[in-house]
Amino acid sequence: MATKIDYSVLAGDILKNVGGEENVSSVVHCATRLRFMLKDHSKVDEDVIKKLPGVITTVESGGQYQVVIGNNVSQVYAGLPNTLTDDSSNEKASGDKQEGSSTFLGKAVDIVSSIFAPVLGPMAGVGILKGLLAMAVAFNWIDNTSTTYQILWAAGDAFFMFLPIILAITSARKFGANVYTAVTLAGALLYTQLQAVSVNLNGEIVSMTLLQFFQEGGDVTFLGIPIVLQSYTSTVIPIIIAVWVQSLLERQLNKILHESIRTFITPLIVLVIMVPLTLATLGPAGVWLGNFLADILQTAYDFSPILSGILIAVLWQVMVIFGVHWGLVPVFINNVTVNGVDPLKAACFPAVLSQAGAAFGLFLRLRDPKEKALSGSAALAGIFGITEPAVYGVTLPRKRPFLIALASAGVGGAIIGATGAKVYGTGAPGLLTLPIGVDPTGESNTIGWLITATLVSFFLATIFTYFFGMTEEDIAANRAAREAKGNDEESAHPEQLEAPAALTSTQLSSPVEGTIVPLSEVNDPVFSGGTMGGGIGILPTSNKVYAPCDGTVKVVMKTGHAYGLRTADGVDVLVHIGIDTVKLGGEGFTSHVTRGQEVKKGDLLAEFDLEALKNQGVDTTTIMLVTNSAQYPAEPLTSSGEIRVGEPVVEVGEKETTSA
């Protein structure tokens, strides 16, 4: 039965091991990750964090320390102290400096992710709602002139209409600006196109918005300075730029003004300066920049829709791993909010569902209950758009399924590009967000191709992973799962390996290069007394340890100092590096095999720092024993001299039987 996780406790454990509250400049969360901006990354105890129940993995990208949780990230975030998660906690003092990546790319990724991550949930929700409404109209389930439709459409469309206000909040938190001043600034931009005012148009006093007045040929000026008005509903970049400049202005004003008047005089001066400045320069520049970035990608798409579809589909999950996918998010949103359609994001659907398909393929093939459960839950999360459990927990560690998923995504991306499939809303790609591929106007009918491309990628990844995605470790684990009865003795003493049932006569080769030491002379009474079995000791002169026989790895000590193998005939062989080396806690040891893996004689088991062990006064004598010598007598072939890797050193006799 799965252990129930206390997310408040998990939040406290994570915070403690990132250096405590005093080491956190800011923290936000997206759909699956806690994203920390830390003052000192050296204070992080990453090994502890990765082992916490509920933590999938950790990632450092864009100056952020990211803890991948999965679907329950919001519950962990809620368990963090209010001083970190309250709105006010992210409004930094004027002199504060948040540390992060010193590179331009790192800073850009950090800024974009911090601004957009908090709003992706609601954005996906309203995107799905608009897609479902479009589908309902297409199938004549609802009349788009009915008030029911209009009310639901308002619920879905309001987010995008007032997007500058929403982004003003997250931008202010990121840049350390006053949130409420930023919201007022964004509201002023929208006011010019939403609120009717009295203006003099060609000698006649009329009531219209300033934007309509400008579009009708009226002159809009501020203190004689001409202003080119734009539509700011649904825009992204203008308000981000404006709030950034606002934060710089506030910082300077707060240094100059006395604290007794700072609370109300700073917002007054900021609004008097920023509203006309934004309308005159920053706003139009932001609109131009957003359209420019979109035009670049659109030009690439126009040059070769198929190639663009393939590249986005193949590279999307790679970009997600490194966090640089945030650079495309504003372009996707800009395309939808300005043009009402985006031909680029459609290729992300095959990218996401192919990872889910690869995890599902492993779920169908794996036999180990824990691995099967992990793959199944990761596949389910991936189907609904959350790929971190699949990528970090299942496909990427095995490499082959991850690459199969990328190739499968490329096929889906090619279909997207070839058929011109598009999306008309925003949201994390997944099963529930497929409705954003429905054209609200009914002019396009590419939703079928979007679904087809997504399903093709999913099933290709599933099928090819099922047949070709298993690693040697997975194959060995499957074989062990069929034969074993729940042997979980990885942390047990090697001598506790279960008894075999076969008989053999064979030779074991030397696992290391060095000088032979008779077992009776080994400086450990447990080994030298023969209580653990017969065998031999070798004083190593090299730092690599190899398999002395063909077999299955049954024990890999977490400290990397001991390995248990079982031959096909049932002989249990222990290779123990050094005397009392368990106390080193794994320092100086590197494992090259895992439990359940099949190995051949001469395969590399481990490496160790021979000189470091000697400098610490550690006895490096490496022991090789047959731990079930009571059934399989083991005798050394020689008692002295130099030995090379692969040379026979122990003879294992036929299995001895005892009468009842």
XYZ file of C-alpha atoms in Angstrom:
660
model
C 0.000 0.000 0.000
C 1.342 3.425 -0.923
C 2.424 5.607 1.986
C 0.217 8.659 2.493
C 2.285 11.814 2.125
C 1.851 14.750 4.501
C 2.452 17.653 2.127
C 2.922 20.170 4.920
C 5.726 18.029 6.330
C 7.181 17.579 2.834
C 7.144 21.347 2.305
C 9.019 21.852 5.558
C 11.572 19.177 4.680
C 12.197 20.716 1.267
C 12.548 24.206 2.715
C 14.962 22.963 5.366
C 17.174 21.268 2.790
C 17.326 24.219 0.388
C 18.963 26.175 3.184
C 15.934 27.378 5.120
C 13.666 30.366 4.672
C 16.571 32.783 5.024
C 18.200 31.266 1.905
C 15.106 31.743 -0.302
C 14.742 34.972 -2.271
C 11.456 33.866 -3.838
C 9.486 30.750 -4.651
C 6.686 30.118 -7.149
C 5.178 26.958 -8.534
C 3.981 25.837 -11.935
C 1.947 22.743 -12.781
C 4.508 20.312 -11.370
C 7.462 22.150 -9.805
C 8.459 24.386 -6.954
C 10.771 27.027 -8.412
C 13.172 28.505 -5.862
C 15.380 31.533 -6.325
C 18.143 30.909 -3.786
C 20.768 33.192 -2.319
C 23.364 30.456 -1.878
C 23.038 27.243 -3.907
C 25.815 25.588 -1.921
C 23.456 25.261 1.049
C 21.210 22.829 -0.832
C 21.321 19.194 0.298
C 20.238 17.718 -3.025
C 20.720 14.076 -2.061
C 18.280 14.427 0.824
C 15.702 16.319 -1.244
C 15.689 13.711 -4.020
C 15.003 10.944 -1.492
C 12.027 12.701 0.127
C 8.728 10.838 -0.433
C 6.746 12.826 -2.985
C 9.761 14.361 -4.756
C 10.332 13.088 -8.303
C 13.639 14.822 -8.993
C 15.378 18.199 -8.929
C 16.539 20.444 -11.753
C 18.708 23.561 -11.868
C 17.887 25.810 -14.805
C 17.741 29.507 -15.519
C 19.109 30.366 -12.087
C 16.241 28.502 -10.410
C 16.440 25.465 -8.159
C 13.416 23.427 -9.223
C 11.920 20.616 -7.146
C 9.705 18.417 -9.322
C 6.648 17.227 -7.349
C 4.010 16.394 -9.944
C 0.276 16.955 -9.696
C 0.346 17.714 -5.952
C 2.759 20.629 -6.174
C 0.096 23.144 -5.107
C -0.431 21.235 -1.849
C 3.298 21.320 -1.120
C 3.418 25.024 -2.017
C 0.539 25.681 0.391
C 2.630 24.131 3.154
C 5.420 26.695 2.775
C 5.505 29.651 5.204
C 3.192 32.565 4.403
C 6.172 34.883 4.383
C 7.319 33.132 1.209
C 3.971 32.523 -0.517
C 1.947 35.627 0.374
C 1.558 38.235 -2.350
C 3.500 40.725 -0.331
C 6.390 38.370 0.154
C 7.464 38.833 -3.414
C 7.429 42.601 -3.292
C 11.078 43.140 -2.561
C 12.471 46.154 -0.849
C 13.905 48.786 -3.105
C 17.459 47.720 -2.641
C 16.949 43.983 -2.870
C 18.785 42.041 -5.478
C 17.618 38.589 -6.413
C 20.366 36.241 -7.334
C 20.105 33.887 -10.245
C 21.834 33.029 -13.426
C 24.286 35.633 -14.671
C 23.674 34.735 -18.301
C 21.164 36.581 -20.445
C 19.392 33.328 -21.304
C 19.222 32.299 -17.660
C 17.755 35.640 -16.609
C 15.256 35.622 -19.477
C 14.080 32.102 -18.637
C 13.747 32.999 -14.967
C 11.726 36.140 -15.727
C 9.346 34.497 -18.172
C 8.779 31.397 -16.040
C 8.172 33.437 -12.889
C 5.628 35.641 -14.667
C 3.694 32.930 -16.503
C 3.944 29.902 -14.197
C 1.359 31.139 -11.632
C -1.316 31.740 -14.310
C -0.944 28.612 -16.437
C -3.648 26.731 -14.521
C -6.443 29.295 -15.032
C -5.194 29.951 -18.568
C -5.527 26.260 -19.408
C -8.955 26.124 -17.783
C -10.437 28.991 -19.794
C -8.727 27.703 -22.946
C -10.491 24.354 -22.514
C -13.799 26.130 -21.857
C -13.534 28.135 -25.071
C -12.616 25.001 -26.998
C -15.582 23.088 -25.587
C -17.921 25.968 -26.463
C -16.583 26.002 -30.012
C -17.143 22.246 -30.203
C -20.675 22.615 -28.836
C -21.492 25.187 -31.514
C -19.972 23.022 -34.250
C -22.156 20.057 -33.245
C -25.228 22.284 -32.818
C -25.441 21.534 -29.109
C -25.788 25.238 -28.319
C -26.689 28.385 -30.245
C -23.934 30.989 -30.187
C -26.575 33.733 -30.069
C -28.103 32.426 -26.849
C -27.446 34.221 -23.587
C -26.285 30.942 -22.048
C -23.519 30.788 -24.622
C -22.655 34.469 -24.121
C -22.340 34.053 -20.345
C -20.092 31.015 -20.694
C -18.074 32.747 -23.402
C -17.574 35.718 -21.076
C -16.196 33.313 -18.456
C -13.739 31.932 -20.999
C -12.832 35.167 -22.780
C -12.466 37.524 -19.806
C -9.091 36.045 -18.859
C -7.610 36.936 -22.234
C -9.317 40.306 -22.519
C -7.890 41.403 -19.184
C -4.630 39.477 -19.516
C -2.507 42.641 -19.066
C -4.003 43.109 -15.590
C -3.275 39.500 -14.644
C 0.279 39.728 -15.940
C 0.716 43.046 -14.156
C 0.278 41.161 -10.874
C 2.806 38.427 -11.610
C 5.237 40.898 -13.225
C 5.087 43.189 -10.208
C 5.860 40.282 -7.912
C 8.801 39.284 -10.054
C 10.297 42.763 -10.471
C 9.550 43.908 -6.908
C 7.088 46.613 -7.965
C 3.942 47.676 -6.121
C 1.249 45.220 -7.282
C -1.667 47.619 -6.996
C 0.097 50.402 -8.868
C 0.931 47.898 -11.607
C -2.722 46.807 -11.833
C -3.785 50.458 -12.126
C -1.238 50.970 -14.895
C -2.575 47.971 -16.806
C -6.140 49.143 -16.246
C -5.266 52.537 -17.722
C -4.027 50.865 -20.920
C -7.318 48.968 -21.262
C -9.377 52.010 -20.249
C -8.470 53.791 -23.483
C -10.289 51.156 -25.509
C -13.045 50.037 -23.160
C -14.460 53.219 -21.605
C -16.302 55.835 -23.676
C -15.321 59.473 -23.077
C -16.440 62.786 -24.549
C -14.137 63.985 -27.339
C -14.163 66.643 -30.023
C -14.227 64.892 -33.387
C -14.232 67.314 -36.324
C -15.935 70.022 -34.255
C -18.587 67.704 -32.849
C -18.647 66.441 -29.256
C -19.144 62.681 -29.390
C -18.919 59.799 -26.941
C -16.429 57.070 -27.864
C -13.322 55.388 -26.572
C -9.966 57.065 -27.101
C -8.942 54.167 -29.341
C -12.029 54.668 -31.521
C -11.306 58.406 -31.601
C -7.765 57.696 -32.793
C -8.985 55.188 -35.401
C -11.470 57.772 -36.692
C -8.587 60.146 -37.377
C -8.572 62.149 -34.155
C -5.278 63.446 -32.764
C -4.320 61.921 -29.421
C -1.563 63.845 -27.641
C -0.123 64.264 -24.185
C 1.306 67.717 -23.484
C 1.649 68.111 -27.215
C 3.420 64.767 -27.685
C 1.603 62.599 -30.262
C 0.471 59.191 -29.042
C -0.170 56.228 -31.308
C -2.882 54.219 -29.536
C -2.920 50.437 -29.700
C -5.341 47.757 -28.607
C -3.932 46.290 -25.397
C -6.544 43.658 -24.600
C -4.931 40.204 -24.647
C -1.410 41.586 -25.128
C 1.551 40.149 -23.246
C 4.814 41.996 -23.702
C 3.763 45.681 -23.301
C 2.657 45.342 -19.674
C 5.711 43.265 -18.734
C 8.027 45.961 -20.081
C 5.952 48.703 -18.427
C 5.985 47.057 -14.992
C 9.734 46.474 -15.234
C 10.286 50.202 -15.872
C 7.800 50.941 -13.077
C 9.901 48.879 -10.666
C 13.033 50.840 -11.573
C 11.233 54.172 -11.107
C 9.733 53.118 -7.778
C 13.102 52.022 -6.529
C 14.608 55.431 -7.191
C 11.646 57.336 -5.768
C 11.676 55.288 -2.577
C 15.307 56.235 -2.077
C 14.506 59.934 -2.408
C 11.108 60.356 -0.726
C 10.676 60.405 3.036
C 8.928 57.356 4.427
C 6.096 59.520 5.795
C 4.893 60.378 2.265
C 6.350 57.503 0.290
C 3.218 55.333 0.551
C 1.021 57.653 -1.526
C 3.414 60.011 -3.310
C 5.369 57.211 -5.018
C 2.245 55.698 -6.690
C 1.094 59.207 -7.673
C 4.347 60.071 -9.432
C 4.684 56.619 -10.958
C 1.206 56.712 -12.541
C 1.580 60.290 -13.810
C 4.820 59.283 -15.538
C 4.182 55.667 -16.504
C 0.689 55.851 -18.046
C 1.548 58.420 -20.750
C 5.057 56.958 -21.168
C 3.605 53.500 -21.766
C 0.920 54.738 -24.148
C 3.440 56.804 -26.089
C 6.470 54.511 -26.263
C 6.637 51.338 -24.167
C 3.253 49.996 -25.225
C 3.715 50.342 -28.993
C 7.273 49.029 -28.672
C 6.036 46.001 -26.745
C 3.341 45.291 -29.313
C 5.912 45.579 -32.085
C 8.348 43.249 -30.277
C 5.692 40.612 -29.683
C 4.593 40.713 -33.302
C 8.228 40.637 -34.445
C 9.003 37.451 -32.497
C 5.809 35.857 -33.747
C 6.629 36.868 -37.321
C 10.054 35.188 -37.103
C 8.545 31.850 -36.113
C 5.691 32.318 -38.570
C 8.243 32.904 -41.349
C 9.994 29.657 -40.418
C 6.621 27.916 -40.424
C 5.727 29.374 -43.817
C 9.097 28.261 -45.217
C 8.443 24.640 -44.234
C 5.430 23.781 -42.060
C 6.498 20.134 -41.954
C 10.045 20.902 -40.805
C 8.767 23.395 -38.219
C 6.286 20.841 -36.914
C 8.984 18.194 -36.607
C 11.458 20.494 -34.846
C 8.957 21.811 -32.302
C 7.578 18.334 -31.575
C 11.020 16.738 -31.186
C 12.658 19.548 -29.231
C 9.763 20.562 -26.970
C 10.415 18.042 -24.184
C 14.158 18.664 -24.418
C 13.481 22.379 -23.945
C 11.173 21.589 -21.020
C 13.962 19.651 -19.288
C 16.274 22.671 -19.468
C 13.477 25.168 -18.790
C 14.079 27.131 -21.999
C 10.620 26.334 -23.398
C 9.425 29.423 -21.562
C 10.948 31.473 -24.360
C 8.230 30.197 -26.716
C 5.296 30.553 -24.308
C 4.832 34.325 -24.841
C 4.930 33.770 -28.620
C 2.233 31.083 -28.414
C 0.049 33.325 -26.261
C 0.697 36.355 -28.459
C -0.361 34.425 -31.574
C -3.643 33.351 -29.993
C -4.498 36.643 -28.329
C -3.564 38.861 -31.293
C -4.345 36.639 -34.282
C -6.827 34.246 -32.692
C -4.865 31.235 -33.923
C -1.456 29.624 -33.421
C 0.046 27.125 -35.892
C 3.095 26.413 -33.712
C 1.778 25.163 -30.385
C -0.195 22.406 -32.094
C 3.063 20.465 -32.502
C 3.462 20.345 -28.715
C 0.575 17.886 -28.387
C 2.457 14.985 -30.049
C 5.520 15.907 -27.961
C 3.616 15.496 -24.696
C 1.511 12.446 -25.569
C 4.498 10.555 -26.986
C 6.174 10.638 -23.569
C 2.941 9.325 -22.061
C 2.912 6.608 -24.722
C 6.462 5.547 -23.928
C 5.602 5.289 -20.236
C 2.491 3.274 -21.132
C 4.582 0.918 -23.275
C 6.818 0.227 -20.295
C 3.762 -0.230 -18.086
C 2.547 -2.974 -20.412
C 5.946 -4.693 -20.530
C 7.429 -4.344 -17.056
C 6.771 -7.026 -14.431
C 8.269 -5.496 -11.309
C 5.255 -4.202 -9.309
C 6.924 -0.948 -8.247
C 8.258 -0.116 -11.706
C 4.946 -1.053 -13.287
C 3.010 1.196 -10.892
C 5.410 4.088 -11.497
C 5.121 3.747 -15.277
C 1.342 3.480 -15.148
C 0.835 6.563 -13.002
C 3.362 8.513 -15.098
C 1.547 7.539 -18.296
C -1.792 8.682 -16.861
C -0.349 12.023 -15.755
C 1.262 12.479 -19.173
C -2.031 11.865 -20.973
C -3.444 14.818 -19.067
C -0.480 17.044 -19.897
C 1.884 16.524 -16.934
C 5.011 14.891 -18.354
C 7.519 15.349 -15.522
C 6.740 11.997 -13.833
C 7.101 10.211 -17.184
C 10.239 12.045 -18.290
C 12.174 12.202 -15.009
C 10.900 9.005 -13.440
C 10.531 6.615 -16.377
C 11.736 7.476 -19.888
C 14.793 9.712 -19.421
C 16.603 7.471 -16.891
C 16.293 4.588 -19.363
C 17.282 6.821 -22.336
C 15.940 4.473 -25.017
C 12.226 5.103 -24.304
C 12.908 8.854 -24.181
C 14.523 8.780 -27.623
C 11.694 6.626 -28.989
C 9.219 9.196 -27.662
C 11.110 12.030 -29.374
C 11.116 10.173 -32.695
C 7.405 9.381 -32.348
C 6.711 13.031 -31.582
C 8.532 13.994 -34.775
C 6.109 11.865 -36.808
C 3.164 13.622 -35.179
C 4.805 17.007 -35.729
C 5.217 16.225 -39.429
C 1.497 15.421 -39.662
C 0.679 18.690 -37.888
C 2.803 20.676 -40.313
C 1.607 18.845 -43.416
C -2.097 19.257 -42.596
C -1.924 22.795 -41.201
C -3.464 21.823 -37.853
C -3.677 24.798 -35.478
C -4.867 25.742 -32.010
C -7.193 28.599 -31.104
C -6.585 28.788 -27.374
C -3.883 28.213 -24.794
C -3.245 25.548 -22.189
C -0.836 22.755 -21.372
C -1.044 20.177 -24.202
C -2.938 17.076 -23.122
C -6.105 15.096 -23.586
C -8.341 17.683 -21.916
C -6.960 20.606 -23.908
C -7.500 19.060 -27.359
C -10.680 21.178 -27.748
C -8.513 24.281 -28.201
C -7.921 22.878 -31.696
C -11.529 23.675 -32.628
C -11.903 26.829 -34.722
C -14.563 29.023 -33.021
C -15.492 30.527 -36.409
C -16.059 27.123 -37.956
C -13.965 28.070 -40.995
C -11.232 25.502 -40.334
C -11.659 21.793 -39.774
C -8.176 20.664 -38.710
C -9.090 19.422 -35.230
C -9.288 15.914 -36.688
C -5.683 16.126 -37.863
C -4.568 17.456 -34.466
C -6.186 14.459 -32.772
C -4.796 12.073 -35.407
C -1.236 13.385 -35.067
C -1.440 13.189 -31.281
C -2.776 9.628 -31.284
C -0.215 8.507 -33.865
C 2.625 9.770 -31.667
C 1.104 8.157 -28.577
C 0.638 4.730 -30.141
C 3.972 4.757 -31.989
C 5.754 5.521 -28.721
C 3.741 2.825 -26.936
C 4.392 0.117 -29.538
C 8.070 0.821 -30.163
C 8.794 1.176 -26.458
C 7.023 -2.107 -25.765
C 9.153 -3.978 -28.291
C 12.420 -2.016 -28.297
C 12.438 0.250 -25.248
C 13.528 -2.235 -22.618
C 17.056 -1.780 -21.310
C 19.179 -4.748 -20.286
C 18.400 -3.829 -16.691
C 14.657 -3.923 -17.409
C 14.964 -7.304 -19.120
C 16.929 -8.709 -16.206
C 14.463 -7.259 -13.715
C 11.580 -8.817 -15.630
C 13.268 -12.196 -15.515
C 13.973 -11.789 -11.824
C 10.388 -10.726 -11.149
C 9.107 -13.904 -12.744
C 11.497 -16.075 -10.777
C 11.750 -14.292 -7.465
C 9.180 -14.030 -4.700
C 9.630 -10.478 -3.583
C 13.345 -10.536 -2.739
C 14.029 -7.029 -1.391
C 17.378 -7.711 0.272
C 19.404 -4.913 -1.302
C 20.124 -3.431 2.095
C 20.601 -6.795 3.819
C 23.949 -8.502 4.419
C 25.251 -10.250 1.295
C 25.406 -13.538 3.139
C 21.624 -13.576 3.342
C 21.162 -14.418 -0.326
C 18.524 -17.107 -0.719
C 19.635 -20.681 -1.243
C 19.883 -22.001 -4.809
C 18.618 -25.245 -6.171
C 20.986 -26.133 -9.023
C 24.365 -27.930 -9.158
C 27.542 -27.084 -11.024
C 31.305 -27.334 -11.229
C 32.935 -24.129 -12.397
C 35.761 -21.657 -11.885
C 35.617 -18.052 -10.714
C 38.096 -15.582 -12.155
C 39.866 -12.786 -10.323
C 37.700 -9.652 -10.056
C 40.728 -7.361 -9.598
C 44.386 -7.196 -10.484
C 46.754 -7.644 -7.546
C 48.393 -10.031 -5.108
C 46.619 -13.066 -3.705
C 45.959 -13.151 0.052
C 44.816 -16.480 1.556
C 41.398 -16.111 3.103
C 42.754 -17.232 6.476
C 45.123 -14.219 6.478
C 42.499 -11.606 5.708
C 42.337 -9.016 8.488
C 38.703 -9.666 9.335
C 37.588 -12.582 11.546
C 34.258 -12.963 9.776
C 35.943 -13.447 6.401
C 39.052 -15.290 7.609
C 37.055 -17.693 9.778
C 35.118 -18.937 6.767
C 31.724 -18.300 8.370
C 30.568 -16.440 5.274
C 31.869 -19.041 2.846
C 34.994 -20.159 1.047
C 36.985 -18.013 -1.318
C 40.050 -15.824 -1.571
C 41.429 -12.346 -0.864
C 43.298 -10.101 -3.308
C 45.307 -6.997 -2.441
C 44.457 -4.819 -5.466
C 46.918 -2.842 -7.538
C 44.245 -1.308 -9.812
C 41.008 0.549 -9.111
C 38.517 -1.456 -11.193
C 36.458 -4.462 -10.144
C 35.062 -6.904 -12.696
C 32.511 -9.705 -12.662
C 34.209 -13.037 -11.824
C 31.512 -15.031 -13.634
C 28.363 -14.801 -15.721
C 25.273 -14.152 -13.651
C 22.597 -11.847 -12.310
C 23.395 -8.993 -9.940
C 21.408 -9.768 -6.806
C 22.968 -7.321 -4.350
C 24.396 -3.841 -4.842
C 25.178 -2.206 -1.531
C 24.187 1.438 -1.480
C 27.702 2.331 -0.388
C 29.070 0.712 -3.557
C 31.590 -1.463 -1.701
C 29.977 -4.917 -2.104
C 28.231 -6.865 -4.878
C 26.394 -10.192 -4.914
C 26.066 -12.266 -8.104
C 24.164 -15.467 -8.788
C 25.167 -17.793 -11.600
C 22.628 -19.577 -13.778
C 23.336 -22.733 -11.753
C 22.622 -21.036 -8.430
C 26.102 -20.241 -7.072
C 26.045 -17.059 -4.952
C 29.242 -15.032 -5.260
C 30.153 -12.052 -3.096
C 32.743 -9.452 -4.128
C 33.609 -7.188 -1.179
C 35.988 -4.248 -1.801
C 38.185 -3.552 1.228
C 37.812 -4.310 4.926
C 35.205 -2.402 6.934
C 34.650 -0.042 3.995
C 30.942 0.285 4.740
C 31.857 3.018 7.235
C 32.981 5.238 4.327
C 29.348 5.719 3.321
C 30.070 5.261 -0.378
C 32.843 7.858 -0.560
C 35.352 6.845 -3.197
C 33.161 4.113 -4.743
C 31.328 4.218 -8.079
C 28.880 1.455 -9.042
C 28.479 0.468 -12.686
C 25.717 -2.095 -12.252
C 22.283 -2.233 -10.676
C 20.291 -4.923 -8.962
C 18.670 -7.328 -11.440
C 21.187 -6.633 -14.206
C 22.644 -9.518 -16.209
C 26.453 -9.472 -16.439
C 29.107 -11.483 -18.251
C 32.476 -12.522 -16.870
C 34.763 -9.491 -17.184
C 32.007 -6.845 -17.138
C 32.881 -3.805 -15.029
C 31.131 -3.898 -11.656
C 32.653 -0.884 -9.907
C 35.517 1.556 -9.581
C 37.091 2.823 -6.385
C 39.682 5.425 -5.418
C 42.537 3.115 -4.442
C 44.977 5.844 -3.437
C 42.396 7.716 -1.366
C 41.552 4.553 0.545
C 45.220 3.881 1.228
C 45.742 7.465 2.405
C 42.881 6.978 4.882
C 44.545 3.846 6.215
C 41.858 1.535 4.855
C 42.737 -2.112 4.242
C 41.938 -2.457 0.532
C 42.004 -6.272 0.432
C 39.171 -7.330 -1.851
C 37.349 -10.502 -0.885
C 35.633 -12.966 -3.223
C 33.468 -15.606 -1.533
C 30.949 -18.257 -2.448
C 28.414 -17.434 0.250
C 26.504 -20.689 -0.178
C 29.610 -22.869 0.178
C 27.609 -25.246 2.332
C 25.934 -26.341 -0.897
C 28.745 -25.476 -3.317
C 32.243 -26.121 -1.882
C 34.716 -23.414 -2.942
C 38.493 -23.923 -2.939
C 41.227 -21.472 -4.033
C 43.318 -22.617 -6.994
C 46.414 -20.865 -5.606
C 47.412 -19.304 -2.299
C 50.057 -16.759 -3.357
C 51.473 -14.724 -6.210
C 50.352 -12.020 -8.612
C 47.029 -12.383 -10.369
C 45.463 -10.627 -13.326
C 41.815 -9.905 -13.977
C 40.090 -12.853 -15.616
C 42.519 -15.530 -14.416
C 40.814 -18.412 -12.555
C 41.374 -18.282 -8.772
C 38.539 -20.305 -7.163
C 37.131 -23.712 -8.034
C 33.447 -24.281 -7.226
C 32.503 -27.918 -6.792
C 29.276 -29.741 -7.465
C 26.364 -29.135 -5.189
C 26.489 -31.271 -2.042
C 23.280 -32.921 -0.942
C 22.338 -33.883 2.577
C 20.050 -36.628 3.780
C 16.842 -35.748 5.460
